[in-house]
Coordinates of C-alpha atoms in Angstrom, one line a residue:
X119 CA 0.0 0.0 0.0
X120 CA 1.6 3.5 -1.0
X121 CA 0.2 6.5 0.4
X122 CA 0.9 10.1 -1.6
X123 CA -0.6 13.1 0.8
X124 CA -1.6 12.4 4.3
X125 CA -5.1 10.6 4.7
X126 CA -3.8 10.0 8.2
X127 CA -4.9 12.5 10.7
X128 CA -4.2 10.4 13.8
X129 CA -2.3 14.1 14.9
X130 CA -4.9 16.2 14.1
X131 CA -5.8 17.9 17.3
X132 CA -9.5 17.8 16.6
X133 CA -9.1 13.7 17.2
X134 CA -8.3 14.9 21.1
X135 CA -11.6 16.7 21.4
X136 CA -14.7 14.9 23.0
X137 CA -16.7 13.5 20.2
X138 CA -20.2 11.8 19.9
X139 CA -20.8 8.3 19.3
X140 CA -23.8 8.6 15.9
X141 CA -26.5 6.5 15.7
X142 CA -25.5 3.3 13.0
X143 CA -28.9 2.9 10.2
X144 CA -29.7 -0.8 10.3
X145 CA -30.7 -2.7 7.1
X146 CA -33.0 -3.0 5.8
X147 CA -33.6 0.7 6.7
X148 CA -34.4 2.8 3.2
X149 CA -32.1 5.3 4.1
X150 CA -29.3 3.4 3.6
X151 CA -30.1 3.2 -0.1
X152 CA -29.8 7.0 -0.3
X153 CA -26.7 8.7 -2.9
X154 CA -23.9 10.8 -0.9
X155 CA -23.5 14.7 -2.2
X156 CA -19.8 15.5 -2.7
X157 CA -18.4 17.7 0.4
X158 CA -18.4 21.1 -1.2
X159 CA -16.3 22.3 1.1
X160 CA -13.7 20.6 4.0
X161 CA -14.5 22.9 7.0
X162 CA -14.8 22.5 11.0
X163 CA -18.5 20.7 10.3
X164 CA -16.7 18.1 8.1
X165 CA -13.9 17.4 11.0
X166 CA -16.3 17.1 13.1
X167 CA -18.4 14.7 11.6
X168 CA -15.1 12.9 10.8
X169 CA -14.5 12.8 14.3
X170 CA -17.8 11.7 15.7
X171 CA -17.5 8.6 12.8
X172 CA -14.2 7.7 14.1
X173 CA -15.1 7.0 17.7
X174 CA -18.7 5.1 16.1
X175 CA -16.6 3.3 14.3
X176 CA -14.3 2.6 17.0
X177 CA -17.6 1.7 19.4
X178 CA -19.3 -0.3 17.4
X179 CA -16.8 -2.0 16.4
X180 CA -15.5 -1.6 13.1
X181 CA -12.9 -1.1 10.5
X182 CA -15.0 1.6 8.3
X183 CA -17.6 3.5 8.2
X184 CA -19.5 5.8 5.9
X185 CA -21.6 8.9 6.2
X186 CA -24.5 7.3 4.7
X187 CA -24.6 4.7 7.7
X188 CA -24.9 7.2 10.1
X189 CA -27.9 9.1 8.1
X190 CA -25.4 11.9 6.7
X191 CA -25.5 12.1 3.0
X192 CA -22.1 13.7 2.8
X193 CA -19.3 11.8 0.7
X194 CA -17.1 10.9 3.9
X195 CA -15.5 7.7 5.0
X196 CA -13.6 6.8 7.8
X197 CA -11.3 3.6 8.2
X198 CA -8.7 1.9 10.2
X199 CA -7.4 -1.3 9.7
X200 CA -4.9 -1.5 11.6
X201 CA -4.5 -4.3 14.1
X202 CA -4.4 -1.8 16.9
X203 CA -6.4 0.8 15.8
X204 CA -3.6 3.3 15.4
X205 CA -3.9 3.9 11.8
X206 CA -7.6 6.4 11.6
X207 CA -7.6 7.3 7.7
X208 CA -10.6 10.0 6.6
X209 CA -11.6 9.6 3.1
X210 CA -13.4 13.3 1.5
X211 CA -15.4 12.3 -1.6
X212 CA -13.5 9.2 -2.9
X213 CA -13.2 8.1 -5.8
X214 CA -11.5 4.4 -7.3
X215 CA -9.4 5.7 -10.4
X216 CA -8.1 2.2 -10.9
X217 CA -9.2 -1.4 -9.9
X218 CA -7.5 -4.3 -10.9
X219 CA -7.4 -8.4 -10.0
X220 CA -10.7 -10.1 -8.7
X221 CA -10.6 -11.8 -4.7
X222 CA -13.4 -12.9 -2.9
X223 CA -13.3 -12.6 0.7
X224 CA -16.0 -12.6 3.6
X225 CA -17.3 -8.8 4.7
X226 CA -19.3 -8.2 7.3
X227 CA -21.3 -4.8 8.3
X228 CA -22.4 -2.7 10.9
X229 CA -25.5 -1.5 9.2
X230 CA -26.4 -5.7 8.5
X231 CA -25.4 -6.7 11.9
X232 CA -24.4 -10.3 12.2
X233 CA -24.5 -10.8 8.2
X234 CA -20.8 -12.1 6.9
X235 CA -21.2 -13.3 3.3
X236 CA -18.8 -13.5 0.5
X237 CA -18.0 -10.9 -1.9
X238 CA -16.1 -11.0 -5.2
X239 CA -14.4 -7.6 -5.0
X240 CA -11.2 -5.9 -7.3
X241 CA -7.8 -7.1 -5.3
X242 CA -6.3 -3.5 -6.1
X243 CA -7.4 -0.6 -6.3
X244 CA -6.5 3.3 -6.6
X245 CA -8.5 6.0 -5.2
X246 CA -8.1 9.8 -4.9
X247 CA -9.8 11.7 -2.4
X248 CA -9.9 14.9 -0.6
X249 CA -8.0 14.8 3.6
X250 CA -8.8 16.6 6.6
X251 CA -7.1 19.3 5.6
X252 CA -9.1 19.6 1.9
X253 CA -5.9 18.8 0.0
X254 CA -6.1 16.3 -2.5
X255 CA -4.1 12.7 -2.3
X256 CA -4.2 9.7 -3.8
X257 CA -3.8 6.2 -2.1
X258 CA -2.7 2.7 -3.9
X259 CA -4.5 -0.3 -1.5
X260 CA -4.9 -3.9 -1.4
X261 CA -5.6 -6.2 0.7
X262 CA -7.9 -5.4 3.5
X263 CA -8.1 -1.8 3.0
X264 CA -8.6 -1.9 -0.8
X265 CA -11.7 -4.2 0.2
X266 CA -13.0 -1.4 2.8
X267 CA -12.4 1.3 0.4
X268 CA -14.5 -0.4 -2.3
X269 CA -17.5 -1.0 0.7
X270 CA -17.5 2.2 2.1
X271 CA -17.5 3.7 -1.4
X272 CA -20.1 1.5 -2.3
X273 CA -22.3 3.1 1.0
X274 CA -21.7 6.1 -0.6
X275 CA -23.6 5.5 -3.5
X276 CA -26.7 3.6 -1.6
X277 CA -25.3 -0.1 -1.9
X278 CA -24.7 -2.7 0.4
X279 CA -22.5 -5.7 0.5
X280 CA -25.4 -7.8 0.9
X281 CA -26.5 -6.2 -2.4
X282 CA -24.2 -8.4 -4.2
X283 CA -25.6 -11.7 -2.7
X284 CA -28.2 -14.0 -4.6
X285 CA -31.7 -13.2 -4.4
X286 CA -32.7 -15.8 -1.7
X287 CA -29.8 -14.7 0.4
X288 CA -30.9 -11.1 0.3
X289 CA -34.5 -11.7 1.2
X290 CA -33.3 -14.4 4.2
X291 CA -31.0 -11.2 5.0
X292 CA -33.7 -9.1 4.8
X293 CA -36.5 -10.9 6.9
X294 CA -33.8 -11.7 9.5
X295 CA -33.2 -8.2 10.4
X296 CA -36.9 -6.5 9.6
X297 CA -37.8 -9.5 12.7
X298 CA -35.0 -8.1 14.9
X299 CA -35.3 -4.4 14.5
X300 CA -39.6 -4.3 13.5
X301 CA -39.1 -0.1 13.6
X302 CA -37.3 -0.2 10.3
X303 CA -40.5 -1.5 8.4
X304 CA -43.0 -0.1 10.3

């Protein structure tokens, strides 16, 4: 993985202020199918949603999380996965440039809770995308963090990882959850 800029903002001071732990949409929740707006422009608002994602994230827990999840429709993503959780990364409307190779691995979700499936997903992939501090860098992933990229990206634009399951599965999926959380189809 080669990083050019500084997604990394585990030293941004704003990470040392309290921060708010966001309420996580649960599938099958409509909202969650919802299209994230580009961030016009990176300002205190945007760190500190970035913030309060972080320690959601970090609560729930999780390796990534996107805007959408937490009912925001603002193109932001947050990830760390690290084995320590030492490496936060903020992601400011990201987009893959490049994907290349195919791997199929299990994924999980915190807006499907208990849900692990396989997914065919790109082994590599490029993305550009705008930091903390609104400059511009590009990052080269694979691996486990070219997998969450491609999720939370995919949040971003209304789809799920359960979105690429069979039918049957999706509708098992589906019922499962609509049972455990009966707001969500009320």
């Amino acid at each position: 993985m080669t990083f050019v800029g500084t997604p990394d903002f585990a030293c941004n001071p704003l990470i040392q202020q309290a921060m708010a732990i966001l309420p996580i949409l649960i599938h099958p929740d409509p909202r969650l199918q919802r299209q994230a707006q580009p961030v016009a422009q990176v300002d205190e608002g945007i760190r500190r949603l970035v913030a309060d994602m972080a320690e959601t994230m970090y609560a729930a827990p999780g390796v990534g999380l996107a805007a959408t999840q937490v009912d925001v429709l603002r193109q932001v993503v947050v990830i760390d996965v690290s084995e320590d959780k030492s490496k936060l990364q903020a992601f400011i409307n990201p987009q893959i440039l490049e994907a290349e190779g195919e791997c199929e691995g299990e994924e999980g979700c915190l807006s499907v809770p208990g849900v692990y499936d396989n997914v065919l997903r790109a082994e590599r992939v490029r993305v550009r995308a705008l930091g903390l501090d609104g400059e511009a860098f590009e990052v080269e992933a694979e691996g486990m963090l070219a997998v969450c990229l491609q999720h939370e990206i995919d949040h971003l634009q209304g789809k799920l990882f359960v979105d690429y399951l069979s039918r049957l599965k999706r509708e098992r999926i589906r019922t499962k959850l609509a049972k455990q959380h009966p707001r969500l189809t009320a």
